[in-house]
Coordinates of N, CA and C in Angstrom, one line a residue:
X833 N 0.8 -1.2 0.0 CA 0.0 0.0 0.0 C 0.9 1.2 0.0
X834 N 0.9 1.8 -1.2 CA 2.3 3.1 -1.4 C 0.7 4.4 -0.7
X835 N 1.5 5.2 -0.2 CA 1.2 6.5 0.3 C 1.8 7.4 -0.6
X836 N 0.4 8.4 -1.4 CA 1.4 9.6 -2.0 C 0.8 10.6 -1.5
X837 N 1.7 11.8 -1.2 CA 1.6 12.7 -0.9 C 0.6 13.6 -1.9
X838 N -0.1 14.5 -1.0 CA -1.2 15.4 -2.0 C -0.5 16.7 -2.2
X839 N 0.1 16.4 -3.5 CA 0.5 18.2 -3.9 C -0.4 19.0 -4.1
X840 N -1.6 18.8 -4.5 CA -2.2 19.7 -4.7 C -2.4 21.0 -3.4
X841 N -1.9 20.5 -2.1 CA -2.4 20.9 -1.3 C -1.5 22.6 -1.4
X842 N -0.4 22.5 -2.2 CA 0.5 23.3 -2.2 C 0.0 24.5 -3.4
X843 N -0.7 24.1 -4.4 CA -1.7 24.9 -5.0 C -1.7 26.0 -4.7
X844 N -2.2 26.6 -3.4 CA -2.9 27.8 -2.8 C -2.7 27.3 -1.3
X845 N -2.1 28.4 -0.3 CA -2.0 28.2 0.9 C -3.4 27.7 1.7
X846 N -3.0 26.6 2.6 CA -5.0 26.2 2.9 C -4.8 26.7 4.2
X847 N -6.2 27.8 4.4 CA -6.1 28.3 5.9 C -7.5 27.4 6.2
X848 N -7.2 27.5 7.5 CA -7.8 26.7 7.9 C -8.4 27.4 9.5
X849 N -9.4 26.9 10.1 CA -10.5 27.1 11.4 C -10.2 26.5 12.4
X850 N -10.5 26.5 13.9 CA -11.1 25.9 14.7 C -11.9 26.5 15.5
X851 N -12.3 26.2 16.8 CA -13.4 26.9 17.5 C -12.7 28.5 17.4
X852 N -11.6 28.7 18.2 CA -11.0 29.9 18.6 C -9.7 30.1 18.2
X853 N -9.8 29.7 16.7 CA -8.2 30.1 16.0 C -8.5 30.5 14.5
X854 N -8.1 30.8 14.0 CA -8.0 31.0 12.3 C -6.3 30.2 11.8
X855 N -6.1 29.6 10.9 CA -4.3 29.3 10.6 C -4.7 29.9 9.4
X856 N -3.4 30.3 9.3 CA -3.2 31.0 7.8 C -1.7 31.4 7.4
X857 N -1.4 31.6 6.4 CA -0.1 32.2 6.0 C 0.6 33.3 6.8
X858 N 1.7 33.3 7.4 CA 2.3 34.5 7.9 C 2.0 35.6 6.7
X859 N 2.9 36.7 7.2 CA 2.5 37.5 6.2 C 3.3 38.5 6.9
X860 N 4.3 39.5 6.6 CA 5.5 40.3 6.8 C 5.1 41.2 8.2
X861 N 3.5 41.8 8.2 CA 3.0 42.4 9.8 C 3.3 41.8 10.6
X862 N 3.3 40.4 10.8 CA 3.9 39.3 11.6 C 4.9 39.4 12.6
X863 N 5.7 39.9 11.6 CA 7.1 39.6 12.1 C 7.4 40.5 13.7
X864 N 7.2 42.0 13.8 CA 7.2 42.2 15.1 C 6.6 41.0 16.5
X865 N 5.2 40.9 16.1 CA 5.2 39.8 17.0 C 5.3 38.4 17.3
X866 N 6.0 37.7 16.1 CA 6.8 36.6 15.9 C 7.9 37.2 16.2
X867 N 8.7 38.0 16.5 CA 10.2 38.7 17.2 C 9.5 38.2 19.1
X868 N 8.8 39.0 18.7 CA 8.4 39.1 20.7 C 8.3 37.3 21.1
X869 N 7.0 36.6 20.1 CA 6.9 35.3 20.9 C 8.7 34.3 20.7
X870 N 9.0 34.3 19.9 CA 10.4 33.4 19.3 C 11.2 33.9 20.5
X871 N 11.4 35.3 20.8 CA 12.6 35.9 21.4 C 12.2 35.5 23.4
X872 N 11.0 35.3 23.5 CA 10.1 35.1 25.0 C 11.0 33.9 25.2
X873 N 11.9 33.8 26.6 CA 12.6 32.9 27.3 C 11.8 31.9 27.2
X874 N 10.8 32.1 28.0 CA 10.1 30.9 28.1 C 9.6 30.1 26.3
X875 N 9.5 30.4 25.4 CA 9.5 30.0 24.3 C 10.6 29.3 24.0
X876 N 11.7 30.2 24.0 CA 13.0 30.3 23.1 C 14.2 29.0 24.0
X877 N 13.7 29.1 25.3 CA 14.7 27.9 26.0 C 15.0 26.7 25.7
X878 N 13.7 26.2 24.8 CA 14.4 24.5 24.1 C 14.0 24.5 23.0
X879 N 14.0 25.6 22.1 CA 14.2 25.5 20.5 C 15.0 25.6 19.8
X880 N 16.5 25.4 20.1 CA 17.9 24.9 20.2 C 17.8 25.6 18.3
X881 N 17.6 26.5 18.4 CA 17.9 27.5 16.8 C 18.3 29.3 17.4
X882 N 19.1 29.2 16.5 CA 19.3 30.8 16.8 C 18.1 32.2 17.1
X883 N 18.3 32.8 18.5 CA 16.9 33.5 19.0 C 16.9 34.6 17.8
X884 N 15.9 35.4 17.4 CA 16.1 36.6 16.8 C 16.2 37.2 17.7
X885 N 16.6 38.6 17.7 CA 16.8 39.7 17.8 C 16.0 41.5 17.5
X886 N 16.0 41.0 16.4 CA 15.4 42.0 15.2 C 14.6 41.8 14.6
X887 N 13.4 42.7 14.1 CA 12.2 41.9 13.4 C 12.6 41.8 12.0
X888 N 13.9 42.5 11.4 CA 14.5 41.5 10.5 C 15.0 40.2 10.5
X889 N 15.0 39.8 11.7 CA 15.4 38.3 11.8 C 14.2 37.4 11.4
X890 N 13.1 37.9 12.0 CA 11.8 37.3 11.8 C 11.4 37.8 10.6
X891 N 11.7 38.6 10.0 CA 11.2 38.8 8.1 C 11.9 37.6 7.7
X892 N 12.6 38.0 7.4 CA 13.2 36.4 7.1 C 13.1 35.2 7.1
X893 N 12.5 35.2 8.8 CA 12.1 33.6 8.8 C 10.8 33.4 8.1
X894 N 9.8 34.8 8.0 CA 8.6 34.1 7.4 C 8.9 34.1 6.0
X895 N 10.2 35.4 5.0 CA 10.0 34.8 4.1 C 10.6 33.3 3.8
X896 N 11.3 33.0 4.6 CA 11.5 31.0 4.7 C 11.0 30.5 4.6
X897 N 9.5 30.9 5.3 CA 8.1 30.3 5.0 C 7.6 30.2 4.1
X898 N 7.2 31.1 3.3 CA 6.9 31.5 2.1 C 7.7 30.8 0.9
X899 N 8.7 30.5 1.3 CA 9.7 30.0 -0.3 C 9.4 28.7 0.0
X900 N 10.0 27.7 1.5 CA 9.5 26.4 1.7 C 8.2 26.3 1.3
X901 N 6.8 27.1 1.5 CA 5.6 26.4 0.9 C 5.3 26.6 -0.7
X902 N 6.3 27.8 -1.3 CA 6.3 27.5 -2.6 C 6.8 26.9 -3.4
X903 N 8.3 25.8 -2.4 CA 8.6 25.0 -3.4 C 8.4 23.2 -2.5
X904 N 6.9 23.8 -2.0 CA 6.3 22.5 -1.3 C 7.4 21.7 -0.5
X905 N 7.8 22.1 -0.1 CA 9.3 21.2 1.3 C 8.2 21.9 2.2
X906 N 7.5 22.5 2.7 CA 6.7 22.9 3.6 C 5.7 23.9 4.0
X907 N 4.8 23.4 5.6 CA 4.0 24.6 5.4 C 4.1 25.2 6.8
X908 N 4.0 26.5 7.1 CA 4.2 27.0 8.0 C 2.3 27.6 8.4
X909 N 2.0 27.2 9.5 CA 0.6 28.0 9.6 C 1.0 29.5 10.6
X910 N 0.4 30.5 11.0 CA 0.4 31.6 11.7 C -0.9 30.9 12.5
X911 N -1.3 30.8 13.9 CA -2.4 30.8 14.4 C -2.8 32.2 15.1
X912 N -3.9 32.2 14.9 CA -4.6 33.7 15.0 C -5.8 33.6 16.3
X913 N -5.9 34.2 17.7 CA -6.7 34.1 18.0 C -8.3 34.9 17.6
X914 N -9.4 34.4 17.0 CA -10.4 34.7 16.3 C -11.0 36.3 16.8
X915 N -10.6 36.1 18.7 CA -11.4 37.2 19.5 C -10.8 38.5 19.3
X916 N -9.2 38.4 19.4 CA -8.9 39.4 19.7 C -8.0 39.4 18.2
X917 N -7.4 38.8 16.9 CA -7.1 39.1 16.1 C -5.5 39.0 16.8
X918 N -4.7 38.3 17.4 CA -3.1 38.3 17.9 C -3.0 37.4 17.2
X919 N -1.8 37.1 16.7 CA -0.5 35.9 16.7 C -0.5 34.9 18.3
X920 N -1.1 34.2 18.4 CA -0.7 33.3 19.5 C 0.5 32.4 19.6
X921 N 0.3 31.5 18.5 CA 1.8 30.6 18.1 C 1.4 30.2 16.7
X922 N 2.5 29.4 16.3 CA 2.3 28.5 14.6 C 2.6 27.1 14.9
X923 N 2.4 26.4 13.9 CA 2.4 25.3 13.5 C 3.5 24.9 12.3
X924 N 3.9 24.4 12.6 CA 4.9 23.8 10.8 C 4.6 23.0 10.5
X925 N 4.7 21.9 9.4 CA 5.0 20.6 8.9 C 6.2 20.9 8.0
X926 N 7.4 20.7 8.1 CA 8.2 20.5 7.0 C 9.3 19.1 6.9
X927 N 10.3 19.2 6.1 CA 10.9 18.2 6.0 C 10.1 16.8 5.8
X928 N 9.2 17.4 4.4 CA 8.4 16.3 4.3 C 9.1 15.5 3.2
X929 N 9.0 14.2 3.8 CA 9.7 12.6 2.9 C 9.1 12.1 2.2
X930 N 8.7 12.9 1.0 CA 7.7 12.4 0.0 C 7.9 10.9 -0.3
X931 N 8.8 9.9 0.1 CA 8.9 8.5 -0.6 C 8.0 7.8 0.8
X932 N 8.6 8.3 2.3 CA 7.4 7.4 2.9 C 6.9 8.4 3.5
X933 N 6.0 9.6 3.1 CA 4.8 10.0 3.2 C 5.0 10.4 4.8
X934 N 6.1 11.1 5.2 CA 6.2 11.3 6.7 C 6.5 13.0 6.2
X935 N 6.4 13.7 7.8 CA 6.8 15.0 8.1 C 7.0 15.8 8.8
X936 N 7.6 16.2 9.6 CA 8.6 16.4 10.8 C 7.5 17.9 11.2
X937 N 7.1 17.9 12.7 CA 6.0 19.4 12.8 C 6.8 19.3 14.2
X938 N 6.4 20.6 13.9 CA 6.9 22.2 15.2 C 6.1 22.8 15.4
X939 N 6.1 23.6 16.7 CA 5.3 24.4 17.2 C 5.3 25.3 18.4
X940 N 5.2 26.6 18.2 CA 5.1 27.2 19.4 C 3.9 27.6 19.9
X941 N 3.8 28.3 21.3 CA 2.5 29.2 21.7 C 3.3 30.3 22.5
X942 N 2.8 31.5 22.5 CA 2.9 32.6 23.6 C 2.5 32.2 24.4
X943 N 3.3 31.9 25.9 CA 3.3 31.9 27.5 C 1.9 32.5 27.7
X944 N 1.6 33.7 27.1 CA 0.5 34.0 27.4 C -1.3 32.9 27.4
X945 N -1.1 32.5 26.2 CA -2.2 31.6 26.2 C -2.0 30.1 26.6
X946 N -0.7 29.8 27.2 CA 0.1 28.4 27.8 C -1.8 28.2 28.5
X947 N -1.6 26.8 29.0 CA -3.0 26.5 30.0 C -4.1 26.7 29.5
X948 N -4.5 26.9 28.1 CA -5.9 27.6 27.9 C -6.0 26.4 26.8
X949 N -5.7 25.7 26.5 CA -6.5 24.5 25.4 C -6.1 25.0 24.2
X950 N -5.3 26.2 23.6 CA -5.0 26.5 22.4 C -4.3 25.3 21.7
X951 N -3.1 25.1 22.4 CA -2.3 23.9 21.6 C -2.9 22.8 21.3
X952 N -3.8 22.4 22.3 CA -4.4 21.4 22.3 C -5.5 21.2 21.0
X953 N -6.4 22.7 20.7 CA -7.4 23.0 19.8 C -6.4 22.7 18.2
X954 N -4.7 23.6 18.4 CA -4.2 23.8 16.8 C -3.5 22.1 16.4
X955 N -3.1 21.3 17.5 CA -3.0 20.2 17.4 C -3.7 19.1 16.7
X956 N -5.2 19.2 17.4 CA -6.3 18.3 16.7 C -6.6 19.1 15.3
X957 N -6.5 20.1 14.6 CA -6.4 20.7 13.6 C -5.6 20.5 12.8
X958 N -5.0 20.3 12.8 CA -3.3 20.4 11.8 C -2.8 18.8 12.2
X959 N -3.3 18.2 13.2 CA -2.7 17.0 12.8 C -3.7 16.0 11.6
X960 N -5.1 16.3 11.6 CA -6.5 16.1 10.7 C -5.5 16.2 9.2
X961 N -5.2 17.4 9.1 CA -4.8 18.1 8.0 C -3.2 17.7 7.3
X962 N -2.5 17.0 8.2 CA -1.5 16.2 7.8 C -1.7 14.9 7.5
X963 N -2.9 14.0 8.0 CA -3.0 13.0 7.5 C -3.9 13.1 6.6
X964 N -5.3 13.8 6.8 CA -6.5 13.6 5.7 C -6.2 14.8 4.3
X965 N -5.4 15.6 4.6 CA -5.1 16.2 3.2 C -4.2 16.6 2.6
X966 N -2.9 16.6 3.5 CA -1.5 16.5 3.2 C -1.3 14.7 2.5
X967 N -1.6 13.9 3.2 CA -2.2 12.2 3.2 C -1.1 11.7 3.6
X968 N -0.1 12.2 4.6 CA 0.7 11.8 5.5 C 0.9 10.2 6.0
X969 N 1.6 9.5 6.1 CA 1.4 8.5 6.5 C 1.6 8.6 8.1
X970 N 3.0 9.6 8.5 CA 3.3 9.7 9.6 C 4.0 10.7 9.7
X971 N 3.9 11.5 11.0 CA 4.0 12.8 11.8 C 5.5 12.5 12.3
X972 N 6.3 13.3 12.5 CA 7.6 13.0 13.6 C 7.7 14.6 14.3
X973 N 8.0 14.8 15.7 CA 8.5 15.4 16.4 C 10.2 15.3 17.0
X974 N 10.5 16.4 16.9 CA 12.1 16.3 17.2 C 12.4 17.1 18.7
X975 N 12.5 16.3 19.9 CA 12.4 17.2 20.7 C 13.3 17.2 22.0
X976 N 13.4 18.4 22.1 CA 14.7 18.7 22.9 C 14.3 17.7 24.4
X977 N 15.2 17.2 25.1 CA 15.0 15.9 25.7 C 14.1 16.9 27.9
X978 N 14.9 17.9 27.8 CA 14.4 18.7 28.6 C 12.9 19.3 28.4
X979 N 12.8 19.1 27.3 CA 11.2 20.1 27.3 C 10.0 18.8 27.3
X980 N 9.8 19.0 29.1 CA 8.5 18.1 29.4 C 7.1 18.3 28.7
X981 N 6.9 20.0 28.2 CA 5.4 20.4 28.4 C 5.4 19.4 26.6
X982 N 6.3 19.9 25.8 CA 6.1 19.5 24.5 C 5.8 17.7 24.8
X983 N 6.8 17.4 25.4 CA 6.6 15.7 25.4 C 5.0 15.3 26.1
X984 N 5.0 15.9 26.6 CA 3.7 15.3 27.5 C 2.1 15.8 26.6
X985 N 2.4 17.1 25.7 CA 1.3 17.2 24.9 C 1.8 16.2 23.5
X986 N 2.5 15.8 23.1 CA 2.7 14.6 22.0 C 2.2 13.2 22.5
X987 N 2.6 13.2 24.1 CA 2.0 11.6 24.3 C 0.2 11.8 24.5
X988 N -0.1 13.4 25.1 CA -1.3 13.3 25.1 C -2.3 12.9 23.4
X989 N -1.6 13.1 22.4 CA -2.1 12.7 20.8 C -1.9 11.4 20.5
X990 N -0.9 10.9 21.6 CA -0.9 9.4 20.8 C 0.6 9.3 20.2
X991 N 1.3 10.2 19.9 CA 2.6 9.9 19.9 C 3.5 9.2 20.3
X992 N 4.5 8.1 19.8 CA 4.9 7.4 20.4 C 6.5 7.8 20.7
X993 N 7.4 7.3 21.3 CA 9.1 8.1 21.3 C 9.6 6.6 20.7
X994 N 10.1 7.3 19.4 CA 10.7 6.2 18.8 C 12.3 6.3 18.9
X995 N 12.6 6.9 19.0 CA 14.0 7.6 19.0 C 14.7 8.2 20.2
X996 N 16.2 7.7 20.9 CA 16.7 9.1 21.6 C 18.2 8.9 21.0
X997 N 18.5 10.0 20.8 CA 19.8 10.5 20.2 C 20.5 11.0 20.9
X998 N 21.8 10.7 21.2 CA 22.9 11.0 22.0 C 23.7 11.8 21.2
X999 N 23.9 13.0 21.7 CA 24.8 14.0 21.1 C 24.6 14.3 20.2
X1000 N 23.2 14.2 19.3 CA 23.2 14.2 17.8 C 23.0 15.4 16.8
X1001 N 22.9 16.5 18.0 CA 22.3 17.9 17.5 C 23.0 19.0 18.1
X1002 N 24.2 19.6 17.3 CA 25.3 20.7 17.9 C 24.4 22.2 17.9
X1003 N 24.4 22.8 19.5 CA 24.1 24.1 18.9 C 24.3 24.7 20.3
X1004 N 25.0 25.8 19.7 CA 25.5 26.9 21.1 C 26.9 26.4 21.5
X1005 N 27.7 25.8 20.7 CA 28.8 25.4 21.7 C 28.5 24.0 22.0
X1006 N 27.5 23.5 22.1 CA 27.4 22.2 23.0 C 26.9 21.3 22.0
X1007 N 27.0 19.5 22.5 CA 26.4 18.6 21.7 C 25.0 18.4 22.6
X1008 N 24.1 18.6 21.9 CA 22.5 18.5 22.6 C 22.0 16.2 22.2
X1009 N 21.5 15.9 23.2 CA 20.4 14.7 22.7 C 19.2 15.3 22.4
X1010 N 18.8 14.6 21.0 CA 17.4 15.1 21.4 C 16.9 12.7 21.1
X1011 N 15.4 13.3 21.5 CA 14.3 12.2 21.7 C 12.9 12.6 19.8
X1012 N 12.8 11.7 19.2 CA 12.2 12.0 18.3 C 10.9 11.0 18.6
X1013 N 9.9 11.6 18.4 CA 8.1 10.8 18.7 C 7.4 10.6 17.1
X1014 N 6.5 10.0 17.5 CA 6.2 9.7 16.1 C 4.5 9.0 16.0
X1015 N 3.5 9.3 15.0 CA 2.4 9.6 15.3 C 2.0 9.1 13.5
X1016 N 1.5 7.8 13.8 CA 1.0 6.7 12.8 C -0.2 7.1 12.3
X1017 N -0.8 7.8 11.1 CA -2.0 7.3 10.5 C -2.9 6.9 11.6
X1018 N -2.6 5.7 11.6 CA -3.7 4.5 11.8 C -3.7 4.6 13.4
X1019 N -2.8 4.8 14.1 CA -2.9 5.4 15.5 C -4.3 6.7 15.9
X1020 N -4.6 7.3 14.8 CA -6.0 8.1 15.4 C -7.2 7.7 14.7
X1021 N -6.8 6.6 14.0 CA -8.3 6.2 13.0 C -9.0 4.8 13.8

């Protein structure tokens, strides 16, 4: 049973709903407050990538976004809260393995909406949308071995830890382990 990936999906950016979010394409206004959430300690402590600075650091990263979803290697969402119209956090899917239908997602939230069911709401949304219309066979998470909140919301979906890696990821001076999870199709069907 081969899995193929749906390019169509790359056509036109797909925004997408839930109760109290909108996803949609970044878009350059962004970037000030993609500077604030990326640069937030409490964010920025186990995403083992260089912090911005400058909301030119964050132009940049969204047009990253922009070129990865135009040459389909990925998609970056913006989540929007519906009430007040903010940037809360995003979602990714990239490093997608078109031969076995896998794709590596990321995610942040602003501290601020931490405890409120957000992650939990953009999670059941975008993981739907990786299997049922991306047609994913399987999800992977890459995650820094210290960050409990991310682990504990991946086992809450059903994620399994297939992986831990000793030293396998240099950044800042140091060799980091990280632990990789992984989330089957057929695991939510």
């Amino acid at each position: 049973m081969q899995t193929q990936v749906n390019e169509h999906v790359f056509d036109t950016f797909p925004e997408l709903e839930s109760e109290r979010l909108v996803f949609k394409a970044y878009n350059i206004e962004h970037a000030e407050a993609l500077l604030k959430m990326r640069s937030h300690q409490a964010v920025s402590k186990y995403m083992d990538t260089e912090i911005p600075t400058h909301v030119s650091d964050t132009e940049k990263r969204i047009k990253g976004y922009h070129t990865a979803f135009e040459e389909g290697k990925g998609i970056t969402w913006a989540f929007i809260d519906k009430t007040s119209n903010q940037l809360v956090g995003d979602f990714g899917i990239w490093r997608i393995d078109r031969k076995n239908a896998r794709g590596e997602i990321g995610y942040i939230l602003h501290p601020d909406f931490w405890g409120k069911g957000y992650m939990t709401e953009a999670m059941n949304t975008l993981i739907r949308f990786g299997f049922n219309d991306l047609n994913l066979h399987s999800l992977e998470a890459n995650v820094n071995i210290d960050n409990e909140n991310s682990k504990t919301l991946l086992l809450k979906f059903g994620f399994k830890l297939e992986a831990y890696f000793r030293e396998n990821f240099y950044y800042n001076g140091q060799f980091l382990d990280s632990e990789i999870y992984c989330l089957l199709k057929s695991d939510i069907n």
